[in-house]
mmCIF file of C-alpha atoms in Angstrom:
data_model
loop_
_atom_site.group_PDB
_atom_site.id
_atom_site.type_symbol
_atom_site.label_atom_id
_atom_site.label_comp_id
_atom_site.label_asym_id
_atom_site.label_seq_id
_atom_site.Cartn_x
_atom_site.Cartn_y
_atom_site.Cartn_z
ATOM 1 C CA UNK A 18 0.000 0.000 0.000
ATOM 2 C CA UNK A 19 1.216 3.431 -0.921
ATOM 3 C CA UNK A 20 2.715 5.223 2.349
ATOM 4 C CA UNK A 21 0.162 8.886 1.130
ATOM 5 C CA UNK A 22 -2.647 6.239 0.552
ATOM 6 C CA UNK A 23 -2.211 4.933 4.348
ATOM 7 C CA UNK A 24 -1.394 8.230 5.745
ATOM 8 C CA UNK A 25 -5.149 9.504 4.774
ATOM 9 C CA UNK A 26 -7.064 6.627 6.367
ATOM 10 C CA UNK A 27 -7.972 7.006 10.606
ATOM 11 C CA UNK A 28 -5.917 6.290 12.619
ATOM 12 C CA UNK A 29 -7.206 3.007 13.942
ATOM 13 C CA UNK A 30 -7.459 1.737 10.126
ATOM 14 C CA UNK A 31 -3.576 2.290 9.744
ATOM 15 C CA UNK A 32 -2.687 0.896 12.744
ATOM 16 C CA UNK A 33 -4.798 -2.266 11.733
ATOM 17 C CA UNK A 34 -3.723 -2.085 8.168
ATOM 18 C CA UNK A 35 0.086 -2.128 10.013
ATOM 19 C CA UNK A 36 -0.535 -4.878 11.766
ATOM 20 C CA UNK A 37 -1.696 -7.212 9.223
ATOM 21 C CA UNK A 38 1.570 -6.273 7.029
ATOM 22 C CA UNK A 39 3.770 -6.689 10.553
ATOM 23 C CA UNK A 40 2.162 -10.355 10.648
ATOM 24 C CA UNK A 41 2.702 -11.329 7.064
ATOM 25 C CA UNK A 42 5.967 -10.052 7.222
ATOM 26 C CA UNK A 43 6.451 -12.031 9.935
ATOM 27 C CA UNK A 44 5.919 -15.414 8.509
ATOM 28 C CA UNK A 45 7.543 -14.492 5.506
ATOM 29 C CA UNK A 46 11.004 -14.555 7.756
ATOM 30 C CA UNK A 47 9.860 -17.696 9.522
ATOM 31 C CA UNK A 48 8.995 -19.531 6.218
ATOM 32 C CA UNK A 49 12.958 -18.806 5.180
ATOM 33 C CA UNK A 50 14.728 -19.054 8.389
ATOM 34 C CA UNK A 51 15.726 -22.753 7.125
ATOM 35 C CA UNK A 52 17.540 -21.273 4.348
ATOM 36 C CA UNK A 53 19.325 -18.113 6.312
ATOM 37 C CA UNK A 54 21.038 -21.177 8.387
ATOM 38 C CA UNK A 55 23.326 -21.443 4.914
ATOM 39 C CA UNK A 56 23.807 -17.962 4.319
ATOM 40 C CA UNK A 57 26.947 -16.044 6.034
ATOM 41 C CA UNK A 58 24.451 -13.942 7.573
ATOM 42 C CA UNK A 59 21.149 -14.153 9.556
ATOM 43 C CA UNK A 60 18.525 -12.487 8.652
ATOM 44 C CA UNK A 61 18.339 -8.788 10.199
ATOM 45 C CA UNK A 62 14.868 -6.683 10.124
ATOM 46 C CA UNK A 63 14.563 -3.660 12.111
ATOM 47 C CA UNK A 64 10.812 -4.408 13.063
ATOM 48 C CA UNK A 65 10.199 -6.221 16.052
ATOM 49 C CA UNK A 66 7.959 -9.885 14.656
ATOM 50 C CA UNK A 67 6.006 -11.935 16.124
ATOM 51 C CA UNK A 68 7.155 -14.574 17.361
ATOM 52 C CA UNK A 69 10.880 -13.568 16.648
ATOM 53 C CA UNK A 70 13.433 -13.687 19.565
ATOM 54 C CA UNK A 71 16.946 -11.928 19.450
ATOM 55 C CA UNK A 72 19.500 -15.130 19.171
ATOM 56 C CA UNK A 73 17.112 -17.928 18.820
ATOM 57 C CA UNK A 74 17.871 -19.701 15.331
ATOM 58 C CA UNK A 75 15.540 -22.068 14.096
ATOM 59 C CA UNK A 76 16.350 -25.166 12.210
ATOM 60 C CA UNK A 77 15.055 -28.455 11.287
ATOM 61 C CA UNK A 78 18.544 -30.388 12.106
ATOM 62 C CA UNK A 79 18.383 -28.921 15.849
ATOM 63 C CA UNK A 80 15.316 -30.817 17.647
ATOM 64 C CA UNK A 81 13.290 -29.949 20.342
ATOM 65 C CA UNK A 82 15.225 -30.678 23.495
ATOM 66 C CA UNK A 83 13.548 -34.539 25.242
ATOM 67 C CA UNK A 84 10.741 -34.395 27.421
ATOM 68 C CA UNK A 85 12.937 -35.400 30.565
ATOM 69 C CA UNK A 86 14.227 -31.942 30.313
ATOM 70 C CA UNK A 87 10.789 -30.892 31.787
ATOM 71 C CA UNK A 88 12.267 -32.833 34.979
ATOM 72 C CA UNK A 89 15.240 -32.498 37.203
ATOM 73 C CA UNK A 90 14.391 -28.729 38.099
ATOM 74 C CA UNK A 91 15.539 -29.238 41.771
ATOM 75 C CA UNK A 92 18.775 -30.482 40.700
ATOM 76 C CA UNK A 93 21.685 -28.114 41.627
ATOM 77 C CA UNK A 94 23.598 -26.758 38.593
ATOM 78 C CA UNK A 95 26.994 -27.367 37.737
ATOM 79 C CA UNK A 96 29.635 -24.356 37.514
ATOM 80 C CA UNK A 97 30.755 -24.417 33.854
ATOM 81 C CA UNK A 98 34.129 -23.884 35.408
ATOM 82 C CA UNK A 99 35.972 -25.432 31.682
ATOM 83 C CA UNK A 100 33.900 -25.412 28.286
ATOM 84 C CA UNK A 101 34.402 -26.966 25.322
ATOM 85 C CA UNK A 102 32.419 -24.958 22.238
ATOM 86 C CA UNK A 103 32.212 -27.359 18.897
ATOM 87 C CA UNK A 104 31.049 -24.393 16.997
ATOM 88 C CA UNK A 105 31.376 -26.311 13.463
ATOM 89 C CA UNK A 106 31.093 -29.225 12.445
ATOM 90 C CA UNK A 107 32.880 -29.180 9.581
ATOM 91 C CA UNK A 108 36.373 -30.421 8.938
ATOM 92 C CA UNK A 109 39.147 -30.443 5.984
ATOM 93 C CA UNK A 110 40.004 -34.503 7.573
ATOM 94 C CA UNK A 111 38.471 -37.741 7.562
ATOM 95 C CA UNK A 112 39.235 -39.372 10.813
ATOM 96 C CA UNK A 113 37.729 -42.899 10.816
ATOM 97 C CA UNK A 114 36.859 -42.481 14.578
ATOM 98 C CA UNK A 115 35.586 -38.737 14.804
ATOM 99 C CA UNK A 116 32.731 -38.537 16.994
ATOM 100 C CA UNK A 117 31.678 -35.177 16.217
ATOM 101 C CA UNK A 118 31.230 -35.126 12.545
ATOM 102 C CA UNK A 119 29.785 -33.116 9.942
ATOM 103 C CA UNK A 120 25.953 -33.449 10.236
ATOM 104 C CA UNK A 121 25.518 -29.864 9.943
ATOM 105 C CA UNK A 122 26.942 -26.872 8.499
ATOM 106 C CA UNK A 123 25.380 -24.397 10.905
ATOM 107 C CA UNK A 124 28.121 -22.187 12.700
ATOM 108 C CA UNK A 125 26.391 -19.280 15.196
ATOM 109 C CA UNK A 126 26.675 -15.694 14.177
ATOM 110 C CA UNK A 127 29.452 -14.409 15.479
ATOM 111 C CA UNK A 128 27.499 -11.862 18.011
ATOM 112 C CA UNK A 129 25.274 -14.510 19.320
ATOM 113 C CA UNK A 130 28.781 -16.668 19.947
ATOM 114 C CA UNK A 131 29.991 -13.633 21.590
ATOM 115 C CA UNK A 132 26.558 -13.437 23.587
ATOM 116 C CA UNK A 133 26.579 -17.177 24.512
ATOM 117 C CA UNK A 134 29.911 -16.926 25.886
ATOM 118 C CA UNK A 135 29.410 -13.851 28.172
ATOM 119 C CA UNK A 136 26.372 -15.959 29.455
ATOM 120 C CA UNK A 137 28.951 -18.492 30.282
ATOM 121 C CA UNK A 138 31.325 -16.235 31.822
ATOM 122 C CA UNK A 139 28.898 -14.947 34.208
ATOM 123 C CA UNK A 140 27.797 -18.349 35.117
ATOM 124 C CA UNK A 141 31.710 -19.038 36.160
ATOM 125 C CA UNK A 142 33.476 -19.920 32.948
ATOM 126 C CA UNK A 143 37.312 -19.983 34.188
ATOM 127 C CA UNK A 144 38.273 -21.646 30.467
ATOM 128 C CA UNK A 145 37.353 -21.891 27.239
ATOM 129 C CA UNK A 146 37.929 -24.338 24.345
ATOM 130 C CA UNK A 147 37.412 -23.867 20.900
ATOM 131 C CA UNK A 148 36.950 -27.177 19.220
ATOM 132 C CA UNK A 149 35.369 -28.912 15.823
ATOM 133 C CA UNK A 150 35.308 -29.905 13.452
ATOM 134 C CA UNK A 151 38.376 -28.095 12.313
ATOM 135 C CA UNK A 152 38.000 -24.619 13.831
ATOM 136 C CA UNK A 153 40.340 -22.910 11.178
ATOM 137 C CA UNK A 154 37.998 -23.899 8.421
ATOM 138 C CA UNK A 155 35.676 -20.940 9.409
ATOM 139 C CA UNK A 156 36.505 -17.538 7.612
ATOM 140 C CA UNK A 157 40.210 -19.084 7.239
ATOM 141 C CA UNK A 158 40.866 -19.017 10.928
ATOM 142 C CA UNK A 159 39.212 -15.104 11.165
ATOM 143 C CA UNK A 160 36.175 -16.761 13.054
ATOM 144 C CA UNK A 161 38.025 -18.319 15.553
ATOM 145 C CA UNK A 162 40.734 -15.183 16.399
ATOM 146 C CA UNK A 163 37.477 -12.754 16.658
ATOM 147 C CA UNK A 164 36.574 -15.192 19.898
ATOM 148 C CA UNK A 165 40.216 -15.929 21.151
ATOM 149 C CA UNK A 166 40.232 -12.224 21.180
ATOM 150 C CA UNK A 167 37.063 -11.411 22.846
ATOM 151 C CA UNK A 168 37.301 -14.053 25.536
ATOM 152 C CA UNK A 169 40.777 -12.839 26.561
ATOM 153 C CA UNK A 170 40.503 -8.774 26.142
ATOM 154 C CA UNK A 171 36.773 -8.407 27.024
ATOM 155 C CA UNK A 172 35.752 -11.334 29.148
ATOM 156 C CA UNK A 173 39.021 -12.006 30.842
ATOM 157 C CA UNK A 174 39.085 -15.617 30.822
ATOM 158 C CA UNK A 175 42.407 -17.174 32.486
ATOM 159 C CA UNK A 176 42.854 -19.928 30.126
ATOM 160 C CA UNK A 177 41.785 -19.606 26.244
ATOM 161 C CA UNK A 178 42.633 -22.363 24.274
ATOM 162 C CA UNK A 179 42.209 -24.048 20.769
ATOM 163 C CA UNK A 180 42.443 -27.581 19.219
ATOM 164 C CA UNK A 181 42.893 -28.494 15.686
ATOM 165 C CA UNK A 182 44.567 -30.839 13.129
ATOM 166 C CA UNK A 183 46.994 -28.131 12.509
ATOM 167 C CA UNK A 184 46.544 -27.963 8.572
ATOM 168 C CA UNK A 185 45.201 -24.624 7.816
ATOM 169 C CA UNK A 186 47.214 -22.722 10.741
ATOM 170 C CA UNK A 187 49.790 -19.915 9.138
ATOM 171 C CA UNK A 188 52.229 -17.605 10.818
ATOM 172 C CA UNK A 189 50.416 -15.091 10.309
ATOM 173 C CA UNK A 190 47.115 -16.012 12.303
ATOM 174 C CA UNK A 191 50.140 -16.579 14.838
ATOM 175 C CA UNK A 192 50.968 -12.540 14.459
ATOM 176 C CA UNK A 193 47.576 -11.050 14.797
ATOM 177 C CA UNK A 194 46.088 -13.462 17.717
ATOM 178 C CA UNK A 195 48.556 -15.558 19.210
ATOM 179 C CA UNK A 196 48.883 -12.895 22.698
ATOM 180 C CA UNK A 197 45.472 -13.668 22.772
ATOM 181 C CA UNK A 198 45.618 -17.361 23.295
ATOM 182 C CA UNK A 199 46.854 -19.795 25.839
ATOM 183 C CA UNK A 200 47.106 -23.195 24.607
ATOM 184 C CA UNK A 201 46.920 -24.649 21.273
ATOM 185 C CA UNK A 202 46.263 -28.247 21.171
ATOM 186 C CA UNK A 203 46.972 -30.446 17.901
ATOM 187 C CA UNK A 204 45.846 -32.844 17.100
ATOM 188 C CA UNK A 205 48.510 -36.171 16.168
ATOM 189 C CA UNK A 206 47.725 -39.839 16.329
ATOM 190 C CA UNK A 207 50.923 -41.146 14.712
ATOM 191 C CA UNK A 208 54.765 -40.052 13.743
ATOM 192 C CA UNK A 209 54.361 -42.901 10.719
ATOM 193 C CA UNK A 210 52.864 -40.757 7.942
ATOM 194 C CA UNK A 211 51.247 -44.017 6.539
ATOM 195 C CA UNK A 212 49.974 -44.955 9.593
ATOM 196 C CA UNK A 213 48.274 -41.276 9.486
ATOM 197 C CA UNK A 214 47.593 -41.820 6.011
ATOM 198 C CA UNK A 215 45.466 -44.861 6.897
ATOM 199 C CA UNK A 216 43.616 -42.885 10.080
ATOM 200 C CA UNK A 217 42.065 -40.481 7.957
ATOM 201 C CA UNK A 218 44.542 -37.489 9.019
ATOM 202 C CA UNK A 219 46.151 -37.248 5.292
ATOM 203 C CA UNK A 220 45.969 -34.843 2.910
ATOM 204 C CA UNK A 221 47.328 -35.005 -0.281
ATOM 205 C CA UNK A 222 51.006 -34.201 -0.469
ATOM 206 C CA UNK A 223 51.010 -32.320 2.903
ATOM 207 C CA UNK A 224 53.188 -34.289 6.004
ATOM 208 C CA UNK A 225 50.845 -34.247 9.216
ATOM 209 C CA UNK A 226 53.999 -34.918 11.156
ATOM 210 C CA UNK A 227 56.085 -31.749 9.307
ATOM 211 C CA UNK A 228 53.245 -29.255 10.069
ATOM 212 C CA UNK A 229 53.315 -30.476 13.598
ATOM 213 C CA UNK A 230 56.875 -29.237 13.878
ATOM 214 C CA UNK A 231 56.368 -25.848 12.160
ATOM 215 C CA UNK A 232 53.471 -25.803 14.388
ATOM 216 C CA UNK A 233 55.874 -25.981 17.610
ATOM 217 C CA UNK A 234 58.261 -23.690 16.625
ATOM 218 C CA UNK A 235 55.469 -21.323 16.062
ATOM 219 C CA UNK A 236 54.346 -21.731 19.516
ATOM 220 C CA UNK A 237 58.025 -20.720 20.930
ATOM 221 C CA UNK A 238 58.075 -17.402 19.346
ATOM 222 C CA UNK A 239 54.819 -16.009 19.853
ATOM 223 C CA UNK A 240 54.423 -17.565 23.115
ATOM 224 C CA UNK A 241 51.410 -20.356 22.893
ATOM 225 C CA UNK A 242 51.388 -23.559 24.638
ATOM 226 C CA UNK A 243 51.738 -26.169 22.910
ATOM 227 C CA UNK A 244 50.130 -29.472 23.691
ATOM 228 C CA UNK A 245 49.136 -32.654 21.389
ATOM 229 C CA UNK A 246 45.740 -35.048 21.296
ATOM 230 C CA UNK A 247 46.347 -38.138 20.385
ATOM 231 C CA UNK A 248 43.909 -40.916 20.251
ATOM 232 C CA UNK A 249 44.899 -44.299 20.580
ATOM 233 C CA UNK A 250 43.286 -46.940 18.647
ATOM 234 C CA UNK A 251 43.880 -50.333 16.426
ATOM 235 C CA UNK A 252 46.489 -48.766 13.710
ATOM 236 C CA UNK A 253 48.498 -47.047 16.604
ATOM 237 C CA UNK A 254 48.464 -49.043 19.729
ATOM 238 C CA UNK A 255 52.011 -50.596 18.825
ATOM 239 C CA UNK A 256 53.488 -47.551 18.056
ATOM 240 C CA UNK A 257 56.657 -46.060 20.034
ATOM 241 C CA UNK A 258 55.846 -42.238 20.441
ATOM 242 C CA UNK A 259 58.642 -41.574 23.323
ATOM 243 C CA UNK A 260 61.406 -40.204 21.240
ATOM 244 C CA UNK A 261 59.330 -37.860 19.189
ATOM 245 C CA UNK A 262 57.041 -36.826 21.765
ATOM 246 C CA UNK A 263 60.233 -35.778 23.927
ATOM 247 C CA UNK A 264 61.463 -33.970 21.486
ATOM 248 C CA UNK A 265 58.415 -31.699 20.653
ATOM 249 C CA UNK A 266 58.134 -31.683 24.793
ATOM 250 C CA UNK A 267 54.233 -30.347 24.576
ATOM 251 C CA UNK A 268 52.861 -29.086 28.243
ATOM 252 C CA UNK A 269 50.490 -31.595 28.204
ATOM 253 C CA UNK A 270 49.751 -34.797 25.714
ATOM 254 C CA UNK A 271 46.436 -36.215 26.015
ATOM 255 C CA UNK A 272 45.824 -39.549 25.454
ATOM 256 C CA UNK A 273 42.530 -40.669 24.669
ATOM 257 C CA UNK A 274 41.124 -44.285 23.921
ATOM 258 C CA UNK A 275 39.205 -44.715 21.152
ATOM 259 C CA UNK A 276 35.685 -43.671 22.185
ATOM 260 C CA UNK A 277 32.253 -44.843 20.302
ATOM 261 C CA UNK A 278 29.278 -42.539 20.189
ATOM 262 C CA UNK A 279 26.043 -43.767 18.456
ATOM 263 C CA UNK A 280 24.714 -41.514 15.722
ATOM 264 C CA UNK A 281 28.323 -40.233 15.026
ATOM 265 C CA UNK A 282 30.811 -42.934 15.019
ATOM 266 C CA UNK A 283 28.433 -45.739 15.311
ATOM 267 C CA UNK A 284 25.189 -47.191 13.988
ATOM 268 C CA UNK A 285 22.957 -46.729 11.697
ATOM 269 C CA UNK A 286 22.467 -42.911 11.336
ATOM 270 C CA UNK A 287 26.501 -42.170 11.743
ATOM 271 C CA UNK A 288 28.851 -40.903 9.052
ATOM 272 C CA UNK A 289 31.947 -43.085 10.215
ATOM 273 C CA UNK A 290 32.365 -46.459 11.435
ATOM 274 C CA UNK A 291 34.691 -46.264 13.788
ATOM 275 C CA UNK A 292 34.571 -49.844 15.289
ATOM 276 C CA UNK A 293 37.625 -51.110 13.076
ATOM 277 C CA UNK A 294 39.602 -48.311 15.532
ATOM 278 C CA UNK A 295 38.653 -49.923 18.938
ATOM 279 C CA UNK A 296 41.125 -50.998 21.384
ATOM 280 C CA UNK A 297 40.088 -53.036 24.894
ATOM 281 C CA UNK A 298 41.563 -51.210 27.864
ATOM 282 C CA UNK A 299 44.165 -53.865 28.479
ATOM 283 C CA UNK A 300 45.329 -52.685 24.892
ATOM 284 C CA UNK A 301 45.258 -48.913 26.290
ATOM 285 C CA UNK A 302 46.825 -49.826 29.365
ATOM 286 C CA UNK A 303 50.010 -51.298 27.758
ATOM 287 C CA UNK A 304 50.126 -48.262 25.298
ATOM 288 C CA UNK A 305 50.373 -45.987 28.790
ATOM 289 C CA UNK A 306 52.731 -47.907 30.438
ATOM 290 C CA UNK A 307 54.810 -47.841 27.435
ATOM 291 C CA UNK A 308 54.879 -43.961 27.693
ATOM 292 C CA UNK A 309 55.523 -44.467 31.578
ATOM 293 C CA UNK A 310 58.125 -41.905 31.630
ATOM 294 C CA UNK A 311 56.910 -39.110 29.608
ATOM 295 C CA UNK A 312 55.818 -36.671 32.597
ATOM 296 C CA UNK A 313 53.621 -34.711 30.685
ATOM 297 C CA UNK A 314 51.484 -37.621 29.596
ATOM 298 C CA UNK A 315 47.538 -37.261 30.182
ATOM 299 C CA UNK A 316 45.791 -40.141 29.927
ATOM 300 C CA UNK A 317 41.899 -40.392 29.278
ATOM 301 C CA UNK A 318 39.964 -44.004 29.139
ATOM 302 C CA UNK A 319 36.629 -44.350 27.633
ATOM 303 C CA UNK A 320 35.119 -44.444 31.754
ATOM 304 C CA UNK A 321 36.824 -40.944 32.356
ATOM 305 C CA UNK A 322 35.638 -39.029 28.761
ATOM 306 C CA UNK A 323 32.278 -40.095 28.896
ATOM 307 C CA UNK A 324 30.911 -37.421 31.350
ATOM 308 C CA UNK A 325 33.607 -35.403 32.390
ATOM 309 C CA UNK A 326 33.385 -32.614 29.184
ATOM 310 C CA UNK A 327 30.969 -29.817 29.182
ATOM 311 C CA UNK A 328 30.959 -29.832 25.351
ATOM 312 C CA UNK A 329 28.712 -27.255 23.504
ATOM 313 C CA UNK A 330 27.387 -28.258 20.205
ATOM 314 C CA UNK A 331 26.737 -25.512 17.308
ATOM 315 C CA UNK A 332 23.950 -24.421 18.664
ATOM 316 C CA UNK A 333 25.375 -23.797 22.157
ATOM 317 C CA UNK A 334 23.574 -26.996 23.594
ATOM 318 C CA UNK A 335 25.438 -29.029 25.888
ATOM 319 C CA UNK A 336 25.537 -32.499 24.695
ATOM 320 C CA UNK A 337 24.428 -35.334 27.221
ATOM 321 C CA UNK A 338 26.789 -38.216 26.617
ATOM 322 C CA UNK A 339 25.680 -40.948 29.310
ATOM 323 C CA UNK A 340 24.055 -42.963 27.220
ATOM 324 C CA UNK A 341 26.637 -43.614 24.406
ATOM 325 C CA UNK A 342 25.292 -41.249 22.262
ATOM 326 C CA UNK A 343 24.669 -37.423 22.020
ATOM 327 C CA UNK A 344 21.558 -36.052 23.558
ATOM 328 C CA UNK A 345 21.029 -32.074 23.305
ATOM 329 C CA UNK A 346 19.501 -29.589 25.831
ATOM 330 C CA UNK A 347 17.810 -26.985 24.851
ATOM 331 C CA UNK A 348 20.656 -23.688 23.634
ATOM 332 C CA UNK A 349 22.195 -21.383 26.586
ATOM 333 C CA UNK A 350 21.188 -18.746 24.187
ATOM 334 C CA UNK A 351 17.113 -19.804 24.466
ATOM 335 C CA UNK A 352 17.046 -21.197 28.393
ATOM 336 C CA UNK A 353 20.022 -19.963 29.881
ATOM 337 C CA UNK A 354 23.401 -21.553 31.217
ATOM 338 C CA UNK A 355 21.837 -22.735 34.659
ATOM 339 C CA UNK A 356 18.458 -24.356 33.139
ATOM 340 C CA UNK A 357 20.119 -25.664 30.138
ATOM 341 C CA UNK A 358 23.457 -27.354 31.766
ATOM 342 C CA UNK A 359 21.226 -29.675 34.254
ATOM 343 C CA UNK A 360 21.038 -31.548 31.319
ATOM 344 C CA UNK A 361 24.198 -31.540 30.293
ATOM 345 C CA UNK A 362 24.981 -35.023 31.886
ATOM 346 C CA UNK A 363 28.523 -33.414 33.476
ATOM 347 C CA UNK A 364 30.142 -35.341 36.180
ATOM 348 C CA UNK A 365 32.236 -32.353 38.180
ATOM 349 C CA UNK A 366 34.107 -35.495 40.413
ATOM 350 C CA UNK A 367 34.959 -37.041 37.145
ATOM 351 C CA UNK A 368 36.491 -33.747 35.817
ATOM 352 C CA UNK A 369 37.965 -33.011 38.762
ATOM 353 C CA UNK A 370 39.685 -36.828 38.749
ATOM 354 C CA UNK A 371 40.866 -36.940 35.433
ATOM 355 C CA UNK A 372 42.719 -33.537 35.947
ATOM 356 C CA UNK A 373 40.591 -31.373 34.611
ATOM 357 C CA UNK A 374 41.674 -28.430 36.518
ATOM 358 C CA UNK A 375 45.146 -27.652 35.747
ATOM 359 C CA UNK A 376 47.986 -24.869 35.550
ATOM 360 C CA UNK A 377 45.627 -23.704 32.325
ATOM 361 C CA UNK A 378 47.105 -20.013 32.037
ATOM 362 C CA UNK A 379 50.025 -19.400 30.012
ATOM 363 C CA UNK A 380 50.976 -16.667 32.770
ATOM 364 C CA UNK A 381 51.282 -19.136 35.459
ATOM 365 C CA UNK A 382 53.251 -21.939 33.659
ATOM 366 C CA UNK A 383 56.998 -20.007 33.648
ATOM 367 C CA UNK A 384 57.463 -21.757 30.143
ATOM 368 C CA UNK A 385 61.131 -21.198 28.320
ATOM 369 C CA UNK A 386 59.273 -19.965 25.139
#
């Protein structure tokens, strides 16, 4: 309707004549909210719709949270003292035993990240994670520094930290928000290139094991810790790792056992089959006492991983792992931190147990960089 037209009819006409285009407008964003989950940006509309609420993003791949969720409500909340944010999905490898793989492409805008994180900090966030997926894939690594940043300069965290295969890291991601970030974590499951080859961790005529060294040397100038992930499984439970992982002398090297996780790594509805890669524990335990010595070894078993991560999914929905598989609550960004992380399944003895809670700071480790 022409704005003169509209401007001539009473007053109560226009507002009802508003109204009705307010509403149709409405349902018009609604009816392509599916699609804006593809686009770089979300939708923006200065008019307040109905039904529309500032940071929560509909989709069909993000179901409604289970109806135990309408239980528990007496149950004390845990302190989100270390989260771990899987804010994509995607990734640049194909690790046979990946349990969070690429069922979506959805990554947050970055303000609602932002938002969702501040929520966090004010619930007691001490330290922060940044996880995949590959986290470098977004916006070449941009998406990632933005949050290092803003989690270090305006929300203070102690411990900001990063893990990642390590293939799309360059110096000069290194130059603009290295200060900003305590720990990066790569991933390595082998020194035997074949062996990595056959894991899922190659790519084309690039050495895993190579970038892992420029990686390190990286970390000594602009002052990162380093550590490495490695997870243990049927093509590398043999494998010697004492020399090498001396050499690179990481401030921490996790060791995890091969975990399975319906609907990712296992059954029916999963994108990998990952039980070719399982070890029993008497298999993990003589990988560990192999690597005895090495004082900087972490070790994880499938017991101690289970429940002992807060991990955030894309949507900023803790994932529930109890029951083998991954079962969302409803996003921080919808319910809250305290209502949405009684359902996160987190077991604070476990964490606590399993070390959890470390010298996480770069400040406070007095490293030789």
């Amino acid at each position: 309707m022409h704005l003169g037209v509209l401007l001539r009819l009473p007053l109560a006409l226009s507002r009802a004549v508003l109204a009705a285009l307010r509403g149709r407008l409405g349902a018009l964003c609604w009816s392509l909210a599916p699609l804006s989950l593809h686009l770089p940006l979300p939708l923006s509309l200065p008019l307040s719709l109905p039904g529309w609420r500032r940071g929560r993003v509909p989709s069909p791949s993000a179901p409604p949270a289970p109806h135990r969720q309408r239980e528990q409500r007496d149950e004390a909340a845990p302190t989100p003292t270390s989260v771990n944010y899987h804010f994509t999905r995607q990734c640049n490898y194909k690790c046979g035993f990946c349990f969070h793989t690429a069922k979506t492409s959805f990554v947050l805008p970055l303000e609602e990240a932002k938002r969702g994180l501040e929520m966090l900090k004010e619930a007691g966030m001490e330290k922060i994670n940044f996880s995949g997926g590959e986290p470098f894939l977004q916006d070449r690594g941009e998406f990632v520094g933005q949050l290092v940043q803003f989690c270090k300069e305006e929300l203070k965290l102690p411990s900001v930290s990063i893990v990642s295969n390590g293939s799309l890291i360059r110096e000069r991601w290194f130059k603009k928000y290295g200060k900003y970030l305590d720990i990066l974590a790569i991933s390595c499951d082998s020194f035997n290139e074949e062996v990595n080859v056959l894991i899922g961790r190659g790519q084309g005529k690039k050495n895993h094991v190579e970038n892992l060294h420029k990686l390190r040397q990286w970390c000594r100038e602009y002052a990162v810790a380093f550590k490495i992930n490695s997870v243990i499984n049927r093509f590398n439970v043999e494998e010697d790792m004492n020399e090498q992982i001396t050499a690179l002398n990481p401030v921490r090297w996790k060791v995890f056992q091969c975990l399975l996780i319906e609907g990712e790594n296992s059954g029916d509805d999963a994108l990998r089959e990952a039980e070719k890669f399982v070890i029993s524990d008497e298999d993990f335990e003589q990988f560990l006492d192999r690597h005895r010595d090495i004082s900087c070894l972490v070790p994880e078993s499938n017991q101690k991983m289970r429940d002992s991560y807060l991990i955030l999914d894309e949507y900023m929905r803790f994932l529930n792992c109890r029951n083998g598989r991954k079962e969302p609550s409803n996003s921080i960004l919808d319910v809250g931190v305290e209502a949405a992380i009684k359902f996160s399944g987190f077991d604070e003895k476990m964490f606590l147990k399993r070390g959890g809670k470390y010298v996480w700071s770069k400040a406070d480790m007095k490293l030789d960089w």
